[in-house]
Short mmCIF file of C-alpha atoms and ligand atoms in Angstrom, two decimals:
data_model
loop_
_atom_site.label_atom_id
_atom_site.label_comp_id
_atom_site.label_asym_id
_atom_site.label_seq_id
_atom_site.Cartn_x
_atom_site.Cartn_y
_atom_site.Cartn_z
CA MET A 155 20.82 -7.43 10.97
CA ARG A 156 22.50 -6.76 7.65
CA VAL A 157 21.84 -3.98 5.13
CA VAL A 158 22.61 -5.00 1.54
CA LYS A 159 22.32 -3.37 -1.88
CA THR A 160 22.83 -6.21 -4.29
CA ILE A 161 20.53 -8.97 -5.49
CA SER A 162 23.21 -11.63 -5.05
CA GLU A 163 23.60 -10.77 -1.35
CA VAL A 164 19.83 -11.14 -0.86
CA ARG A 165 19.81 -14.50 -2.61
CA GLU A 166 22.75 -15.70 -0.54
CA PHE A 167 20.98 -14.68 2.70
CA VAL A 168 17.72 -16.39 1.72
CA ARG A 169 19.61 -19.54 0.70
CA SER A 170 21.20 -19.74 4.15
CA VAL A 171 17.80 -19.34 5.89
CA ARG A 172 16.30 -22.08 3.73
CA LYS A 173 19.24 -24.41 4.37
CA GLY A 174 18.32 -24.30 8.05
CA GLY A 175 14.68 -25.09 7.17
CA GLY A 176 13.48 -21.53 7.91
CA CYS A 177 10.69 -19.59 6.18
CA VAL A 178 11.09 -16.06 4.89
CA GLY A 179 8.79 -13.02 5.05
CA LEU A 180 9.14 -9.96 2.82
CA VAL A 181 7.89 -6.46 3.66
CA PRO A 182 8.24 -4.19 0.61
CA THR A 183 8.43 -0.47 1.47
CA MET A 184 9.59 2.85 0.08
CA GLY A 185 11.24 3.70 3.43
CA ALA A 186 10.49 6.71 5.67
CA LEU A 187 9.22 3.98 7.99
CA HIS A 188 6.37 4.74 10.37
CA ALA A 189 3.97 2.83 12.63
CA GLY A 190 2.04 1.51 9.59
CA HIS A 191 5.16 -0.14 8.17
CA LEU A 192 6.09 -1.42 11.62
CA ALA A 193 2.75 -3.26 11.88
CA LEU A 194 3.67 -5.19 8.70
CA ILE A 195 7.19 -5.82 9.97
CA ARG A 196 5.95 -7.04 13.38
CA LYS A 197 3.54 -9.46 11.77
CA SER A 198 6.35 -10.95 9.71
CA VAL A 199 8.79 -11.10 12.63
CA ARG A 200 6.13 -13.01 14.60
CA GLN A 201 5.26 -15.44 11.77
CA ASP A 202 8.44 -15.97 9.80
CA ASP A 203 11.87 -17.30 10.77
CA ALA A 204 13.53 -14.46 8.85
CA THR A 205 12.16 -11.05 7.84
CA VAL A 206 13.46 -9.14 4.85
CA VAL A 207 12.45 -5.46 4.52
CA SER A 208 13.03 -3.83 1.15
CA ILE A 209 13.50 -0.07 1.05
CA PHE A 210 13.32 1.34 -2.44
CA VAL A 211 11.66 4.50 -3.74
CA ASN A 212 10.49 3.00 -7.01
CA PRO A 213 10.67 5.55 -9.83
CA THR A 214 8.40 3.63 -12.22
CA GLN A 215 5.34 4.07 -9.98
CA PHE A 216 5.59 7.88 -9.90
CA GLY A 217 4.01 9.99 -12.65
CA PRO A 218 6.04 12.82 -14.23
CA ALA A 219 4.20 15.45 -12.15
CA GLU A 220 4.41 13.46 -8.89
CA ASP A 221 6.71 13.74 -5.87
CA LEU A 222 9.55 11.27 -6.68
CA ALA A 223 12.35 13.79 -5.99
CA ALA A 224 10.69 15.16 -2.85
CA TYR A 225 9.61 11.79 -1.44
CA PRO A 226 10.94 11.55 2.17
CA ARG A 227 14.08 9.45 2.57
CA SER A 228 15.53 8.51 5.96
CA LEU A 229 17.63 5.36 5.57
CA GLU A 230 19.60 5.78 8.80
CA GLN A 231 16.45 6.02 10.96
CA ASP A 232 14.81 3.22 8.97
CA VAL A 233 17.78 0.94 9.66
CA ALA A 234 17.56 1.69 13.40
CA ALA A 235 13.77 1.03 13.43
CA CYS A 236 14.21 -2.30 11.61
CA GLN A 237 17.00 -3.32 13.96
CA ALA A 238 14.78 -2.58 16.97
CA GLU A 239 11.97 -4.75 15.51
CA GLY A 240 14.19 -7.78 14.91
CA VAL A 241 14.39 -7.56 11.11
CA ASP A 242 17.06 -9.87 9.68
CA LEU A 243 17.91 -8.22 6.37
CA ILE A 244 17.30 -4.84 4.74
CA PHE A 245 17.49 -4.78 0.95
CA ALA A 246 18.08 -1.17 -0.08
CA PRO A 247 19.15 -1.27 -3.73
CA ASP A 248 20.10 1.67 -5.94
CA VAL A 249 17.91 2.45 -8.93
CA THR A 250 20.57 0.93 -11.21
CA ASN A 251 20.45 -2.40 -9.30
CA MET A 252 16.73 -2.67 -10.03
CA TYR A 253 16.54 -0.98 -13.44
CA PRO A 254 19.87 -1.54 -15.21
CA GLU A 255 20.38 -0.08 -18.66
CA GLY A 256 18.25 -1.86 -21.23
CA PHE A 257 15.47 -2.74 -18.77
CA ALA A 258 12.35 -3.35 -20.87
CA THR A 259 9.91 -5.69 -19.08
CA TYR A 260 6.80 -4.58 -17.22
CA VAL A 261 4.00 -6.44 -15.44
CA GLU A 262 0.48 -5.14 -15.87
CA VAL A 263 -2.76 -6.24 -14.18
CA GLU A 264 -5.78 -5.36 -16.31
CA GLY A 265 -9.24 -4.29 -15.17
CA LEU A 266 -8.60 -3.97 -11.45
CA THR A 267 -6.26 -1.05 -12.15
CA ASP A 268 -8.76 0.95 -14.25
CA GLY A 269 -10.80 2.62 -11.48
CA LEU A 270 -10.07 4.28 -8.13
CA CYS A 271 -6.45 5.55 -7.98
CA GLY A 272 -5.68 3.94 -11.36
CA ARG A 273 -7.87 6.49 -13.13
CA PHE A 274 -5.88 9.41 -11.74
CA ARG A 275 -2.40 7.88 -11.70
CA PRO A 276 -1.83 6.38 -15.17
CA GLY A 277 1.07 3.91 -15.11
CA HIS A 278 1.22 3.83 -11.29
CA PHE A 279 0.07 0.24 -10.82
CA ARG A 280 2.21 -0.95 -13.73
CA GLY A 281 5.18 0.41 -11.78
CA VAL A 282 3.97 -1.20 -8.55
CA THR A 283 3.33 -4.65 -10.04
CA THR A 284 6.64 -4.55 -11.90
CA ILE A 285 8.71 -3.74 -8.81
CA VAL A 286 6.77 -6.14 -6.58
CA SER A 287 7.23 -9.01 -9.09
CA LYS A 288 10.94 -8.25 -9.18
CA LEU A 289 11.15 -8.23 -5.36
CA LEU A 290 9.16 -11.47 -5.12
CA ASN A 291 11.51 -13.09 -7.65
CA ILE A 292 14.63 -11.78 -5.94
CA VAL A 293 13.66 -12.70 -2.37
CA GLN A 294 11.34 -15.66 -3.13
CA PRO A 295 9.66 -15.32 0.27
CA ASP A 296 7.01 -17.63 1.72
CA ARG A 297 4.87 -14.62 2.68
CA ALA A 298 4.73 -10.98 1.60
CA TYR A 299 2.95 -8.31 3.65
CA PHE A 300 0.86 -5.41 2.31
CA GLY A 301 -1.22 -2.76 4.06
CA GLU A 302 -4.98 -2.35 3.60
CA LYS A 303 -4.38 1.39 3.55
CA ASP A 304 -3.45 0.97 -0.13
CA TYR A 305 -6.49 -1.20 -0.71
CA GLN A 306 -6.46 -1.27 -4.51
CA GLN A 307 -2.74 -2.08 -4.46
CA LEU A 308 -3.39 -5.05 -2.16
CA ILE A 309 -6.10 -6.46 -4.44
CA VAL A 310 -4.01 -5.87 -7.57
CA ILE A 311 -1.02 -7.65 -6.02
CA LYS A 312 -3.16 -10.60 -4.88
CA ARG A 313 -4.44 -10.92 -8.46
CA MET A 314 -0.93 -10.70 -9.89
CA ALA A 315 0.44 -13.31 -7.48
CA ALA A 316 -2.40 -15.70 -8.37
CA ASP A 317 -2.22 -15.06 -12.14
CA LEU A 318 1.56 -15.42 -12.35
CA ASN A 319 1.66 -18.42 -9.97
CA PHE A 320 3.94 -16.89 -7.37
CA PRO A 321 4.04 -19.58 -4.66
CA ILE A 322 3.67 -16.89 -2.01
CA GLU A 323 1.02 -16.00 0.55
CA ILE A 324 0.00 -12.34 0.31
CA VAL A 325 -0.79 -11.23 3.87
CA PRO A 326 -3.02 -8.15 4.36
CA VAL A 327 -2.46 -5.90 7.38
CA SER A 328 -5.08 -3.48 8.81
CA THR A 329 -4.54 0.25 8.44
CA VAL A 330 -2.69 1.87 11.34
CA ARG A 331 -4.13 5.27 12.29
CA GLU A 332 -3.21 8.26 14.39
CA LYS A 333 -5.35 8.70 17.52
CA ASP A 334 -7.61 11.12 15.63
CA GLY A 335 -8.24 8.58 12.84
CA LEU A 336 -5.86 9.88 10.15
CA ALA A 337 -4.28 6.95 8.31
CA ILE A 338 -0.53 7.09 8.92
CA SER A 339 1.41 7.80 5.71
CA SER A 340 4.94 8.85 4.79
CA ARG A 341 3.33 11.76 2.94
CA ASN A 342 1.69 13.17 6.12
CA VAL A 343 4.96 15.07 6.78
CA TYR A 344 4.03 17.34 3.85
CA LEU A 345 0.92 18.65 5.69
CA THR A 346 1.01 22.13 7.23
CA ALA A 347 -0.25 22.46 10.83
CA GLU A 348 -3.57 23.79 9.55
CA GLU A 349 -3.96 20.95 7.05
CA ARG A 350 -2.95 18.35 9.63
CA ALA A 351 -5.69 19.65 11.96
CA VAL A 352 -8.44 19.00 9.39
CA ALA A 353 -6.92 15.86 7.83
CA PRO A 354 -8.95 13.38 9.98
CA ALA A 355 -12.12 14.64 8.24
CA LEU A 356 -11.44 12.19 5.39
CA TYR A 357 -11.72 9.14 7.61
CA ARG A 358 -14.61 10.67 9.56
CA ALA A 359 -16.52 11.06 6.28
CA LEU A 360 -15.80 7.42 5.41
CA GLU A 361 -16.97 6.33 8.86
CA GLN A 362 -20.22 8.22 8.46
CA ALA A 363 -20.83 6.60 5.09
CA ALA A 364 -19.97 3.16 6.52
CA GLN A 365 -22.45 3.70 9.32
CA ALA A 366 -25.18 4.46 6.76
CA VAL A 367 -24.23 1.37 4.73
CA GLY A 368 -24.48 -0.69 7.92
CA ASP A 369 -28.02 0.68 8.22
CA GLY A 370 -28.83 -0.40 4.66
CA ALA A 371 -27.57 2.43 2.42
CA SER A 372 -26.27 1.63 -1.09
CA GLY A 373 -22.88 2.27 -2.65
CA ARG A 374 -24.20 5.36 -4.41
CA ASP A 375 -25.63 6.71 -1.13
CA ALA A 376 -22.28 6.12 0.56
CA GLU A 377 -20.43 8.07 -2.13
CA GLU A 378 -22.91 10.93 -1.76
CA ILE A 379 -22.40 11.06 2.01
CA VAL A 380 -18.61 11.29 1.65
CA LYS A 381 -18.94 14.03 -1.02
CA GLN A 382 -21.35 16.09 1.05
CA THR A 383 -19.35 15.73 4.26
CA LEU A 384 -16.13 16.86 2.60
CA GLU A 385 -17.86 19.77 0.86
CA GLY A 386 -18.04 21.30 4.34
CA GLU A 387 -14.22 21.18 4.57
CA PRO A 388 -12.89 24.04 2.42
CA LEU A 389 -9.24 22.86 2.49
CA PHE A 390 -10.15 19.47 1.02
CA LYS A 391 -10.44 18.81 -2.70
CA LEU A 392 -11.97 15.40 -3.14
CA GLN A 393 -10.44 13.62 -6.13
CA TYR A 394 -12.70 10.57 -6.06
CA VAL A 395 -14.88 8.50 -3.79
CA GLU A 396 -15.95 5.08 -5.01
CA ALA A 397 -17.92 2.36 -3.25
CA VAL A 398 -16.72 -0.95 -4.70
CA HIS A 399 -16.91 -4.68 -4.13
CA PRO A 400 -13.99 -5.68 -1.85
CA GLU A 401 -12.63 -8.34 -4.24
CA THR A 402 -13.67 -7.34 -7.78
CA LEU A 403 -13.48 -3.57 -7.19
CA GLU A 404 -16.66 -3.27 -9.30
CA PRO A 405 -18.83 -0.24 -8.37
CA ARG A 406 -21.59 -1.19 -5.91
CA GLY A 407 -24.14 1.25 -7.37
CA ASP A 408 -27.55 0.34 -5.91
CA GLN A 409 -26.12 -2.59 -3.97
CA GLY A 410 -25.06 -2.62 -0.34
CA THR A 411 -22.57 -4.79 1.54
CA PRO A 412 -19.96 -6.15 1.20
CA MET A 413 -18.29 -2.92 0.24
CA VAL A 414 -15.10 -0.91 0.40
CA ILE A 415 -15.52 2.84 0.25
CA ALA A 416 -12.26 4.28 -1.04
CA ALA A 417 -11.39 7.94 -1.50
CA ALA A 418 -8.52 10.21 -2.49
CA ALA A 419 -8.40 13.90 -1.67
CA HIS A 420 -5.95 16.74 -1.98
CA LEU A 421 -5.23 18.73 1.12
CA GLY A 422 -3.11 21.59 -0.18
CA SER A 423 -0.38 19.91 -2.24
CA THR A 424 -0.67 16.59 -0.39
CA ARG A 425 -2.72 13.72 -1.77
CA LEU A 426 -4.31 11.57 0.92
CA ILE A 427 -5.97 8.21 0.34
CA ASP A 428 -8.05 6.15 2.73
CA ASN A 429 -10.75 3.48 2.73
CA ILE A 430 -13.16 1.63 4.96
CA LYS A 431 -14.48 -1.91 4.55
CA ILE A 432 -18.01 -2.99 5.46
CA GLU A 433 -18.43 -6.75 5.56
CA GLY A 434 -21.54 -8.44 4.19
CA ARG A 435 -24.34 -9.15 6.64
CA ASP A 436 -24.69 -12.81 7.57
CA GLN A 437 -27.62 -14.49 5.82
CA CYS A 438 -30.35 -15.84 8.12
P1 AMP B 525 4.92 2.51 1.17
O1 AMP B 525 6.26 2.65 1.84
O2 AMP B 525 4.04 3.69 1.34
O3 AMP B 525 5.03 1.98 -0.23
O4 AMP B 525 4.17 1.37 1.98
C1 AMP B 525 4.73 0.09 2.17
C2 AMP B 525 3.68 -0.84 2.71
O5 AMP B 525 3.21 -0.33 3.97
C3 AMP B 525 2.44 -0.94 1.81
O6 AMP B 525 2.02 -2.31 1.79
C4 AMP B 525 1.44 -0.05 2.49
O7 AMP B 525 0.10 -0.42 2.23
C5 AMP B 525 1.80 -0.27 3.95
N1 AMP B 525 1.32 0.86 4.76
C6 AMP B 525 1.59 2.18 4.59
N2 AMP B 525 0.94 2.93 5.51
C7 AMP B 525 0.23 2.04 6.27
C8 AMP B 525 -0.67 2.19 7.38
N3 AMP B 525 -0.97 3.37 7.91
N4 AMP B 525 -1.21 1.06 7.90
C9 AMP B 525 -0.93 -0.17 7.39
N5 AMP B 525 -0.09 -0.36 6.35
C10 AMP B 525 0.47 0.72 5.79
#
């Protein structure tokens, strides 16, 4: 496994894989790798002849009041984890490799980025779609892997790849959870012991709402259930809960399945996000 910083080294590596007739998978990450990232990496290692993992804490997707400086960084451990999983190349550029002086081009997906996290993190998805387009252009993989934990991100990236004709399959990967249900996230290290103990309440609330939707409840009912459940958790400050269509991200309102119930909540200074998907019932 090699660890490289420059775009030309990535291109050279990918050229050599292609020369041998191999296909390439890309797993974009911000590092601080955990079991969630490893699920993406394993899927690529299984499916692709070569797996490239990018590790880059992308400044353009952080708002001015967000945790860019504090974001956990652990390149040495990440390298060891990738090595153990059979990754072929790590691309870990500096900010100046990705955003040289004079950089002025951004990619923006409209509509899908208005609601959910987009409402509370202005500019976030513009940063995400810009860096992901750059990575897709640099690596030119056959497949790129994204977690369902960041559900809106996955849908936005699928839209972008289709709209901009990237000849790449976007592969979704199910959310990896701790035993108690908490979605694994690099930001979980910020939680105090007390916060960590109550953190699974977010997913429990989503599960309760999903159960009700399975029994015929509407999107609005589902949102109400999540709100009420989390009101009983004094450490939680719910930022939003929205029941949306899994593809269009339009609010479900009075409608039922198919549905994704997505929520963001602050637990102390940590912002947690999670979601649950309820498939449509088969028509008789
Ligand atoms: P990040 O490093 O947080 O930008 O995440 C990199 C990729 O890993 C994204 O596609 C995330 O959706 C995915 N990811 C992060 N946490 C998880 C998780 N718990 N389960 C599945 N995928 C995840």
